[in-house]
Short mmCIF file of C-alpha atoms in Angstrom, two decimals:
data_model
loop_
_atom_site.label_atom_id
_atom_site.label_comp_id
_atom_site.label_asym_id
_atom_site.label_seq_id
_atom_site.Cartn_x
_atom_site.Cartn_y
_atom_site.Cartn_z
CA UNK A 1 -16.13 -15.52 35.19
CA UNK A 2 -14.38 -19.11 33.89
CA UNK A 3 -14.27 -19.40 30.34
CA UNK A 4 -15.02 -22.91 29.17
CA UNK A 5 -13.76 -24.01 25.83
CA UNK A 6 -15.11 -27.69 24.62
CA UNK A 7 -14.05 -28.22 21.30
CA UNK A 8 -15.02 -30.84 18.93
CA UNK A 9 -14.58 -35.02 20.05
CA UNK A 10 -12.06 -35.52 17.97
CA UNK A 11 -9.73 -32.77 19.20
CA UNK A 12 -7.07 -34.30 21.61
CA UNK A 13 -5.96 -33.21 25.45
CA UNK A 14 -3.16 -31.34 23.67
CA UNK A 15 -5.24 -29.30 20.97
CA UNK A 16 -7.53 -28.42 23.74
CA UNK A 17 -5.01 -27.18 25.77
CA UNK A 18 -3.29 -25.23 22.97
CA UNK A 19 -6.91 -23.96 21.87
CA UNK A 20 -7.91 -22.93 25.72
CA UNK A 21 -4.95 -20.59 25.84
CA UNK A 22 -5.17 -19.29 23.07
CA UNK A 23 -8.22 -17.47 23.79
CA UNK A 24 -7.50 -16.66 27.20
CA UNK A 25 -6.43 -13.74 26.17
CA UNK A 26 -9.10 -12.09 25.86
CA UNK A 27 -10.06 -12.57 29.55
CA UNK A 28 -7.08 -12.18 30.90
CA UNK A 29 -4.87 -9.68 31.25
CA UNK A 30 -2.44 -9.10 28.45
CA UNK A 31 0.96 -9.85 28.66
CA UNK A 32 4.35 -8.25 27.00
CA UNK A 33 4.95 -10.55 24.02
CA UNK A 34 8.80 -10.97 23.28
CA UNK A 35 9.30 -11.55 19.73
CA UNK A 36 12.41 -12.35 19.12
CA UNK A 37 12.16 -16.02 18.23
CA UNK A 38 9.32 -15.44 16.14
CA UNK A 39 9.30 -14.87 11.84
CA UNK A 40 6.61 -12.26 11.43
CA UNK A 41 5.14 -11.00 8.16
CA UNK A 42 6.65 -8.25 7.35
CA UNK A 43 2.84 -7.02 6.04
CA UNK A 44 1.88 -6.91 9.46
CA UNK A 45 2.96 -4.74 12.44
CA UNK A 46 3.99 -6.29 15.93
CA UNK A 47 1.07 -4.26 17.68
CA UNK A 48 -1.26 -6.78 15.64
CA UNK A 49 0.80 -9.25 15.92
CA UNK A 50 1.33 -9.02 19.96
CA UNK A 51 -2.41 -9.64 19.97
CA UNK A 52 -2.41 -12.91 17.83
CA UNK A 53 0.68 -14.25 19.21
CA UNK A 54 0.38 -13.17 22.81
CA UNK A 55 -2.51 -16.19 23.52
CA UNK A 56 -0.10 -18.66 22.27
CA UNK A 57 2.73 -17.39 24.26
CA UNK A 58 0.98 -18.10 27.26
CA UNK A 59 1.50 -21.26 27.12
CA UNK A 60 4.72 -21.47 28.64
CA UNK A 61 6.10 -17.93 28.83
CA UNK A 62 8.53 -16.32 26.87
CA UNK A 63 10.71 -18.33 24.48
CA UNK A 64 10.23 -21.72 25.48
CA UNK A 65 7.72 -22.81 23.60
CA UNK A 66 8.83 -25.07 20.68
CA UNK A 67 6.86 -24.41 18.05
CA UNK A 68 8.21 -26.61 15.62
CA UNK A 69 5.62 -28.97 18.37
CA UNK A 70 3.15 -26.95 18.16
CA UNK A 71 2.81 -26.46 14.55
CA UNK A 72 3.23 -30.48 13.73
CA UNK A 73 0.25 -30.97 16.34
CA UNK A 74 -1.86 -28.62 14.91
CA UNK A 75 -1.17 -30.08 11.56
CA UNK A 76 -1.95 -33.13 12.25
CA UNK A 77 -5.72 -32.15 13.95
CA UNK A 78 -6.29 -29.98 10.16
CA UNK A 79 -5.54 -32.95 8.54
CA UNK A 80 -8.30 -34.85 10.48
CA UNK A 81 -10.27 -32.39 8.92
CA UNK A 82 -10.90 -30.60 12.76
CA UNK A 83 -11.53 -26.51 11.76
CA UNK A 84 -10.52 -25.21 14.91
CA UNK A 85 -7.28 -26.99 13.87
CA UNK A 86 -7.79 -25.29 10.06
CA UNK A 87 -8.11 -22.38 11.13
CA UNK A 88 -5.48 -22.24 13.68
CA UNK A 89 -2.75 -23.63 11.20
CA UNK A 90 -3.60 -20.76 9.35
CA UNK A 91 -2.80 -18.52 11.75
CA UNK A 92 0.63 -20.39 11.94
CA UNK A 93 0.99 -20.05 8.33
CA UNK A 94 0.37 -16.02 8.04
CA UNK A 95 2.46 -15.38 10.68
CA UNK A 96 5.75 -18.15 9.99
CA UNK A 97 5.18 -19.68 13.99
CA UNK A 98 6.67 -23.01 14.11
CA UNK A 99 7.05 -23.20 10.17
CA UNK A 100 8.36 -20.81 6.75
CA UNK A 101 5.64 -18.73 6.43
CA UNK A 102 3.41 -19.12 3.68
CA UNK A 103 0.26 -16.66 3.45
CA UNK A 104 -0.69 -18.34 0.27
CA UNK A 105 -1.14 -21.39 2.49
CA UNK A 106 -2.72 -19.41 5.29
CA UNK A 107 -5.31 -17.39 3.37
CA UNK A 108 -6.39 -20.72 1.70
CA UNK A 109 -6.22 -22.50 5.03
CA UNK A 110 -8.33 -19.16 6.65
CA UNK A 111 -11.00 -19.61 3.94
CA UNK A 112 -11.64 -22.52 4.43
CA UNK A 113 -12.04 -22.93 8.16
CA UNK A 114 -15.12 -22.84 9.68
CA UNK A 115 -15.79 -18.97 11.17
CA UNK A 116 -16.77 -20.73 14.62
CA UNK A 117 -17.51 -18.20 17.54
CA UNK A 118 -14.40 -19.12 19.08
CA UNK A 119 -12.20 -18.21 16.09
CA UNK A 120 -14.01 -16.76 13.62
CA UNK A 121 -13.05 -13.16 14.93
CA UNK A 122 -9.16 -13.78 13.72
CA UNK A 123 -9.92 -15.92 10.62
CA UNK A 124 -12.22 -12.77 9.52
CA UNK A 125 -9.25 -10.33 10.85
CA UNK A 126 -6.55 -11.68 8.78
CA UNK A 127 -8.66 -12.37 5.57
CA UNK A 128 -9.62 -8.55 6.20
CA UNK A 129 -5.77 -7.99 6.04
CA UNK A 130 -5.19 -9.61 3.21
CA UNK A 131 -7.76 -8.32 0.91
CA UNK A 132 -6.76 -4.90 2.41
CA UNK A 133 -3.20 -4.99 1.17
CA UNK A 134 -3.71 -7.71 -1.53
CA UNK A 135 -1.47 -10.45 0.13
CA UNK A 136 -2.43 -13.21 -1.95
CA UNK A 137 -5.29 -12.07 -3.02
CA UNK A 138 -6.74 -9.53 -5.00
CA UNK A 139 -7.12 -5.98 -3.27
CA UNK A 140 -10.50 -5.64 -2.38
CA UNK A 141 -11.82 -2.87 0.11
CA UNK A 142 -15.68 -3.60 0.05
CA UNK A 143 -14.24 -7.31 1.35
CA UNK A 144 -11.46 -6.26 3.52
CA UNK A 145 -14.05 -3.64 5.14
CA UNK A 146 -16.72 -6.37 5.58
CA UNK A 147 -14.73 -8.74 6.96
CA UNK A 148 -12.96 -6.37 9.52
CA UNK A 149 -16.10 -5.27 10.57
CA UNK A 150 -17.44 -9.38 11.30
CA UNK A 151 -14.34 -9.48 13.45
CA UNK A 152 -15.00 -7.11 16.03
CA UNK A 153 -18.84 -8.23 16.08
CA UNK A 154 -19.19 -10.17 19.48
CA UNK A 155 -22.72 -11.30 18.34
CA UNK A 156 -20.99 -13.95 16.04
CA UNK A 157 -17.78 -13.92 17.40
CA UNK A 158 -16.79 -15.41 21.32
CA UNK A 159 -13.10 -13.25 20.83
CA UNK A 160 -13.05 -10.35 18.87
CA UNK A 161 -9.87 -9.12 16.70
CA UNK A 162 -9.02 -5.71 18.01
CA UNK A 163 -6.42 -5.38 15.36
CA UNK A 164 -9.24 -4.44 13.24
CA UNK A 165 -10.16 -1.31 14.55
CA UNK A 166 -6.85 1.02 13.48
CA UNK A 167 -7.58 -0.30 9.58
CA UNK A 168 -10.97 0.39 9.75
CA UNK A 169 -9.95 4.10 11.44
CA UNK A 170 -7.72 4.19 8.39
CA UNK A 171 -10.69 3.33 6.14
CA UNK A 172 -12.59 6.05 7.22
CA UNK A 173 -9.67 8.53 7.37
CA UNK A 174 -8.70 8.12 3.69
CA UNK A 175 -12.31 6.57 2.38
CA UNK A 176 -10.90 2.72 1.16
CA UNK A 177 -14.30 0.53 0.30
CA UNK A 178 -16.34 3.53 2.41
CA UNK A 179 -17.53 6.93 2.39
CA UNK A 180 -14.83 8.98 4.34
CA UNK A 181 -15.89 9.90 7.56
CA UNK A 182 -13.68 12.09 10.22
CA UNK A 183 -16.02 11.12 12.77
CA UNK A 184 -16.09 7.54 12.38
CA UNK A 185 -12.42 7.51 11.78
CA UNK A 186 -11.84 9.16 15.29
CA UNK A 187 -14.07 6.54 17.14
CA UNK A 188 -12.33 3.54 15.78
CA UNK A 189 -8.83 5.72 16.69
CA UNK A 190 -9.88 6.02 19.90
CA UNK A 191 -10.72 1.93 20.58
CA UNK A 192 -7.55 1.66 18.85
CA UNK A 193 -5.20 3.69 20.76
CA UNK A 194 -7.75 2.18 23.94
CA UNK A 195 -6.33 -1.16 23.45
CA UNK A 196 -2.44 -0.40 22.81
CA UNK A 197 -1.80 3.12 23.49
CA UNK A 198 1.29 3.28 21.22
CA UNK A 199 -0.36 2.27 18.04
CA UNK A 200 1.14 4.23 15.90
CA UNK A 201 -0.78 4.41 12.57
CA UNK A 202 -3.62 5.44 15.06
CA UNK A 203 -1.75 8.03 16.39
CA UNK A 204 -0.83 9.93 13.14
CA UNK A 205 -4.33 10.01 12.48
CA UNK A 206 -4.99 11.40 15.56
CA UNK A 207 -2.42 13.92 14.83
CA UNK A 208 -3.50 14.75 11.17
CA UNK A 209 -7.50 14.97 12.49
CA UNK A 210 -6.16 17.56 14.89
CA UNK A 211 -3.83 19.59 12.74
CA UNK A 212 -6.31 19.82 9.46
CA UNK A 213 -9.20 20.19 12.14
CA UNK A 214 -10.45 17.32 10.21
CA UNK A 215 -13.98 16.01 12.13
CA UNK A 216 -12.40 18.00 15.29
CA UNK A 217 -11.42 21.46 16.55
CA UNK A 218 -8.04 22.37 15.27
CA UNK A 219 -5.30 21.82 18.08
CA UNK A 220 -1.72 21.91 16.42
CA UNK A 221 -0.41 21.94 19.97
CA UNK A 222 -1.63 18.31 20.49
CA UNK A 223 -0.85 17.33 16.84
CA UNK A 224 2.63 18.47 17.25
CA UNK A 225 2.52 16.43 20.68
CA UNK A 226 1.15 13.48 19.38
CA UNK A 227 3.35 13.43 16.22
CA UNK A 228 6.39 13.54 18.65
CA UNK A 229 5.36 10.51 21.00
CA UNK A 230 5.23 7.94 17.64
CA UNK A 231 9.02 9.19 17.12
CA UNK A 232 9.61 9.15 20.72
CA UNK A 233 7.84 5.11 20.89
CA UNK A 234 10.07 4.06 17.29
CA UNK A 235 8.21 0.88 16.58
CA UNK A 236 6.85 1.76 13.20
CA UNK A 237 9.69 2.71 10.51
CA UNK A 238 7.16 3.75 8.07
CA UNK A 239 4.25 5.50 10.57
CA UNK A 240 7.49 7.25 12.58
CA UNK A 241 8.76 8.41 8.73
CA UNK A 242 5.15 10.22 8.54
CA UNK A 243 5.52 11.79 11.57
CA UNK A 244 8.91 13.55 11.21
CA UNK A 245 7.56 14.17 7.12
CA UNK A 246 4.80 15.71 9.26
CA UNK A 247 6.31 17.71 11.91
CA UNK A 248 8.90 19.21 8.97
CA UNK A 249 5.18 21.31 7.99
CA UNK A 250 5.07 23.04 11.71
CA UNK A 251 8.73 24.47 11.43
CA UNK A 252 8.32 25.50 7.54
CA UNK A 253 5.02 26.85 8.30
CA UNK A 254 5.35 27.88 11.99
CA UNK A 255 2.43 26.22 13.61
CA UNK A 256 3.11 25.85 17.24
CA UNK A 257 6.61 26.41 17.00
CA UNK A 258 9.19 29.02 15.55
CA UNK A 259 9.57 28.95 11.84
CA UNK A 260 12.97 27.05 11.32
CA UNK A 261 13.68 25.97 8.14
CA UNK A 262 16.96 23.78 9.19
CA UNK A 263 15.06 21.63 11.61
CA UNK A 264 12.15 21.59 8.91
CA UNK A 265 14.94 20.31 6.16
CA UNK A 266 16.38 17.99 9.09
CA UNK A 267 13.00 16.12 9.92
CA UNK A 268 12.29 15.88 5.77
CA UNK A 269 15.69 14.09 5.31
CA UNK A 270 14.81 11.73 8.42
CA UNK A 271 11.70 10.79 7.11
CA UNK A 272 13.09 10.59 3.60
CA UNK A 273 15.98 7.65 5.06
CA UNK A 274 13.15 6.13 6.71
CA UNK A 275 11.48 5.97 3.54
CA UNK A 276 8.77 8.16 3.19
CA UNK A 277 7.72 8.59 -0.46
CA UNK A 278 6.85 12.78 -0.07
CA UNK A 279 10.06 13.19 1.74
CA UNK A 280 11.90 11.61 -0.69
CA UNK A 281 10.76 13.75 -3.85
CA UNK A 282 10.74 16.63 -1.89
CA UNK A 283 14.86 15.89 -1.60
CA UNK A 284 15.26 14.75 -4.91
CA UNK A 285 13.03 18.31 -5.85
CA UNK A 286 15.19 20.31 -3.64
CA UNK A 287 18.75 18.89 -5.02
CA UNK A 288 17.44 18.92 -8.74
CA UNK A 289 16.35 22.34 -8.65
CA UNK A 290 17.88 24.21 -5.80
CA UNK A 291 15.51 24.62 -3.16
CA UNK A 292 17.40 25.75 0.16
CA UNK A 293 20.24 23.95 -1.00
CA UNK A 294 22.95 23.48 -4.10
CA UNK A 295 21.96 22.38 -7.03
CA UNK A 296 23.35 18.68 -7.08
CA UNK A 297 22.83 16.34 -9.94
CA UNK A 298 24.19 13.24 -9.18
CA UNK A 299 22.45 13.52 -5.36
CA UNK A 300 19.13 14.24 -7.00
CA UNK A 301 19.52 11.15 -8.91
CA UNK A 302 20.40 9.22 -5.59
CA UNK A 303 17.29 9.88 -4.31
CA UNK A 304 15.13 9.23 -7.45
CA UNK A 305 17.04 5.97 -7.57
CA UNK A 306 15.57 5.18 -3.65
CA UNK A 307 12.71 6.11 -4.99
CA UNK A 308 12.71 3.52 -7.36
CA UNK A 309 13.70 1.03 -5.12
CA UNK A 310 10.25 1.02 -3.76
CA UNK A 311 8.71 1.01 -7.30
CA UNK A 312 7.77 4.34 -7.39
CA UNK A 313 5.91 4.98 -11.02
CA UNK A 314 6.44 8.59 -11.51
CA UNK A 315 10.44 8.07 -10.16
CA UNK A 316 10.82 5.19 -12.64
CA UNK A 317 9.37 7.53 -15.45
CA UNK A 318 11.31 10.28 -14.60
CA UNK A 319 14.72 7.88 -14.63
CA UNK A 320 13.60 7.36 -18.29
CA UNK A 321 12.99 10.66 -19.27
CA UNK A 322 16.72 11.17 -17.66
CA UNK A 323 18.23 8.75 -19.63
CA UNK A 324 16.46 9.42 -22.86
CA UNK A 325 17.72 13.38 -22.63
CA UNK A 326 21.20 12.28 -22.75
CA UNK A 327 20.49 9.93 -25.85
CA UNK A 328 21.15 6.95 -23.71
CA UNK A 329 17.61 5.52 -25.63
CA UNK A 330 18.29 2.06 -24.67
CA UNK A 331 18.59 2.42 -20.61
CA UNK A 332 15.41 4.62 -21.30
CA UNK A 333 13.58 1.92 -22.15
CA UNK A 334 14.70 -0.02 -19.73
CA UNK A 335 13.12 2.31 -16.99
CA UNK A 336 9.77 3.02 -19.21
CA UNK A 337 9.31 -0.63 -19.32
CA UNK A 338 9.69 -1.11 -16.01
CA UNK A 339 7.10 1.53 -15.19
CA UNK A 340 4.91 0.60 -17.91
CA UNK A 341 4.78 -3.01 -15.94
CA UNK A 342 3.68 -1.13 -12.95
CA UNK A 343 0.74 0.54 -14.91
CA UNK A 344 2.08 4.01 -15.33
CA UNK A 345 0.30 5.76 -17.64
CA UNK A 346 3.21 8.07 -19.00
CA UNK A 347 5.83 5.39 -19.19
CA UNK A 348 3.28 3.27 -21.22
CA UNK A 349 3.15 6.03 -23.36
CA UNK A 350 6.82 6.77 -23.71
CA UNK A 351 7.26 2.58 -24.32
CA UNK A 352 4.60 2.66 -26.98
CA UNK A 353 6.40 6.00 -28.47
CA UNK A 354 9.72 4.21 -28.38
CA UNK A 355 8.42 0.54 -29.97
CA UNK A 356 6.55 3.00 -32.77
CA UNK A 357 9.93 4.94 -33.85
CA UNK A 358 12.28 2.11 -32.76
CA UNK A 359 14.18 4.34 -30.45
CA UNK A 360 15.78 2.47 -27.95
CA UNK A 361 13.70 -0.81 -28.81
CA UNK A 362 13.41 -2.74 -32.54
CA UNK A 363 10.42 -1.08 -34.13
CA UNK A 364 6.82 -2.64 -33.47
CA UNK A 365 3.77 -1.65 -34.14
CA UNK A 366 2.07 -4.05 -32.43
CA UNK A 367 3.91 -3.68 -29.13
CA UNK A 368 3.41 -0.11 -29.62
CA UNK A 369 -0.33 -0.42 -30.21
CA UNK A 370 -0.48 -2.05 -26.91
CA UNK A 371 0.96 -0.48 -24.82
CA UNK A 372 -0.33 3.22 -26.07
CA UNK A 373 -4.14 1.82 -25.92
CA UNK A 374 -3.18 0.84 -22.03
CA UNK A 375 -2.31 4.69 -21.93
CA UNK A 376 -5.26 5.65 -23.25
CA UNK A 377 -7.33 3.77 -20.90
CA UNK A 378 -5.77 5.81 -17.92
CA UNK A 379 -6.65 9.09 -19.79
CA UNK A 380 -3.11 9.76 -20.63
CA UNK A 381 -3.98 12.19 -23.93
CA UNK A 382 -1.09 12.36 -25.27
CA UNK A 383 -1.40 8.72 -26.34
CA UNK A 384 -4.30 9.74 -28.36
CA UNK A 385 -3.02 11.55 -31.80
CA UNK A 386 -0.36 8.67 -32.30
CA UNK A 387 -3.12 5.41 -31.79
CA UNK A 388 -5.88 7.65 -34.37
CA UNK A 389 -2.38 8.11 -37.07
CA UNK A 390 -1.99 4.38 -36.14
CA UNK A 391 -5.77 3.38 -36.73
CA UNK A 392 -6.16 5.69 -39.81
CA UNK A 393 -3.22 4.05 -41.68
CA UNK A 394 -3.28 0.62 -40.31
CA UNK A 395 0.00 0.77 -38.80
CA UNK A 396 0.10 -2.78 -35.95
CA UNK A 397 -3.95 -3.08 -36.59
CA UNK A 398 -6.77 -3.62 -39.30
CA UNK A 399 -7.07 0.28 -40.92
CA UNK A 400 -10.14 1.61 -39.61
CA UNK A 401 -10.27 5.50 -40.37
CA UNK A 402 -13.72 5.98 -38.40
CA UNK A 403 -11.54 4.35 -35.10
CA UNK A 404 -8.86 6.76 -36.12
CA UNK A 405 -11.00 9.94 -36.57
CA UNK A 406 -12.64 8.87 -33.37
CA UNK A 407 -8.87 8.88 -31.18
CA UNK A 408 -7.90 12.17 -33.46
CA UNK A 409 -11.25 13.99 -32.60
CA UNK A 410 -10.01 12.95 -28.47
CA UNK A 411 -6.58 14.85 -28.98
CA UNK A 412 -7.36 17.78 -30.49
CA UNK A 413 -10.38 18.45 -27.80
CA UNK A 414 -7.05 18.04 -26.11
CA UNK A 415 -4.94 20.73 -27.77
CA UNK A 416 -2.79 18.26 -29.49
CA UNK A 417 -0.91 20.14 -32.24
CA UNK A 418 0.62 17.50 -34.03
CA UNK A 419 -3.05 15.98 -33.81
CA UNK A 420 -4.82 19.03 -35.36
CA UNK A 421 -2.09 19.68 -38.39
CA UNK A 422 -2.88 15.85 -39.26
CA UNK A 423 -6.46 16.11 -39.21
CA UNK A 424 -5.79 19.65 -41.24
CA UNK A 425 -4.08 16.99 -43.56
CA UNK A 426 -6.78 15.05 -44.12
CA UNK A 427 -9.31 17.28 -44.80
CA UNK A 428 -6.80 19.30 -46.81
CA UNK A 429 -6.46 16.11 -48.90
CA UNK A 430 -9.90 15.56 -49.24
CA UNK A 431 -10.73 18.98 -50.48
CA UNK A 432 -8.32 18.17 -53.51
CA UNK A 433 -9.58 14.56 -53.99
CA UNK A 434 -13.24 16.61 -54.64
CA UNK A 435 -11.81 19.17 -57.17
#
């Protein structure tokens, strides 16, 4: 059956045409999508972006489309105020196609177009994105889910966004904005893998559902199967990482395969280059301390360093503590501020400790206030005896002893010993005040 597209009057012979194929697509059958000329987010993968791209690549075949063209004609139609033309110059935007690409630009852009049946399925796709991984927006899963969930909906949407259907597999899976739910995982795993077969977040999941017997029978022969076919396909750095971090359990553990520890060690240090955050504690753990190899300082430290490279909070805390146990108090506080930025609850701590003894950082109660309450808040307990001393005396804030008791009372319940011999104090005091 023909697909008829009529868009608004004031859309031109060219917008039509560009709008016509670009939801082909879902019609016809799909085509290999070279990417090569293309800038693509590095937030999303190519198997979502194949998809997107794909219906605009029709419209001349591979590479010669000048999209430079295409973007200033499209522009021109959102400026008319046209929201096929909105929304479509989003889609330009998020993805860099014929322009630098700006996902501030394209989120605003996405928002604002009209959710028409023709493309309301991608604007509602890569707003889901967004608000999944808080790209230019706040994280949000209740949205993201909603909105990935409108995009596969073919009562309000002509084209649907199959993209959707691994992040809504990995909602389920690890329970982001829902209820987790094996079951409900595995059906949205299995439309994913239905419409690109070597999807390879969907195929970990697979893997992990069948080797935890998660919402399925136990099979570590098809885990260890499927685990090998996303290394085997390589076109996810950070989904094959998982599955070598993965398969490193079946030789330590000898599920399906002969216990080899080597091969096990081999697959943890591929997955740790490739950047897997497990993988690479588990080598800076294993240098550090001596776990099936020599103890090695300065190669522990190499890996706590990649570590924080990718902002890791506990690595950056742990870089501190390194520093500040060689009385190098100033390079501490380097790392615990940097953590502290990244809301770590222990480097907050260790900040506010250092601002409150000015160790490492000019003394400041204030500071020191601030960033120990922030500890607090996360439940850190340790944080507790020094904001009650801090509270009872008035040290960075009006003296309040009932706000000190209060933080006191919290870190003893807690075991805190420098807490209980100060309360001790107090009373002690108070029992000679009365004689």
């Amino acid at each position: 059956m023909d697909i008829i597209y009529r868009p608004s009057k004031t859309i031109g012979l060219v917008l039509l045409y560009i709008f016509a194929t670009f939801f082909l697509s879902n019609a016809a059958h799909s085509i290999e999508l070279n990417l090569s000329s293309l800038t693509l987010s590095k937030h999303i993968d190519k198997a979502t972006s194949r998809e997107i791209l794909s219906n605009i690549n029709q419209l001349d075949g591979y590479n010669s489309r000048d999209y430079v063209d295409l973007f200033e004609q499209v522009s021109a139609h959102a400026r008319s105020g046209n929201d096929e033309a909105i929304g479509l110059l989003g889609v330009l935007y998020f993805y860099g196609i014929g322009t630098t690409q700006d996902v501030d630009k394209a989120v605003e852009l996405l928002s604002n177009a009209h959710a028409n049946k023709d493309l309301g399925g991608v604007i509602s796709g890569l707003l889901a994105i967004a608000y999944y991984k808080g790209i230019s927006v706040e994280q949000d899963y209740d949205v993201a889910f909603d909105l990935f969930y409108s995009s596969i909906d073919y009562s309000v949407n002509n084209y649907i966004f199959k993209g959707a259907y691994k992040y809504l597999a990995e909602m389920y899976f690890k329970g982001y904005g829902v209820t987790t739910d094996y079951s409900k995982a595995y059906l949205f795993i299995v439309k994913s893998l239905s419409n690109n077969p070597k999807e390879a977040k969907s195929k970990n999941m697979l893997a992990s559902l069948y080797e935890q017997g998660l919402g399925l029978k136990s099979n570590y022969k098809l885990a260890h199967e499927l685990y090998n076919q996303v290394i085997t396909d390589n076109n996810e750095p950070q989904e094959v990482a998982w599955a070598y971090y993965s398969l490193s359990r079946f030789y330590k553990e000898g599920l399906e395969v002969t216990v080899d520890h080597d091969t096990a060690r081999k697959y943890v240090e591929k997955a740790a280059e490739l950047g897997n955050i497990l993988a690479l504690h588990e080598m800076y753990e294993s240098y550090k301390y001596g776990i099936g190899v020599e103890k090695n300082e300065s190669l522990s430290l190499n890996y706590l360093f990649k570590l924080a490279d990718i902002d890791d909070p506990k690595a950056i805390n742990m870089l501190g503590e390194y520093y500040a146990s060689n009385d190098n108090l100033i390079e501490a506080y380097k790392w615990y501020r940097r953590g502290a930025l990244l809301n770590d609850s222990q480097s907050q701590y260790q900040l506010g400790i250092q601002y409150f003894e000015g160790n490492g950082a000019k003394q400041d109660y204030e500071k020191a206030m601030h960033w120990l309450q922030k500890s607090a808040e996360q439940g850190y307990h340790e944080s507790y005896y020094i904001l009650g001393k801090m509270h009872y005396e008035g040290l960075g804030c009006r003296k309040s002893k009932g706000i000190g008791l209060r933080y006191l009372d919290q870190a003893v319940k807690s075991n805190d010993e420098n807490a209980i011999a100060y309360l001790n104090g107090i009373k002690a005091k108070l029992k000679q005040n009365q004689n």
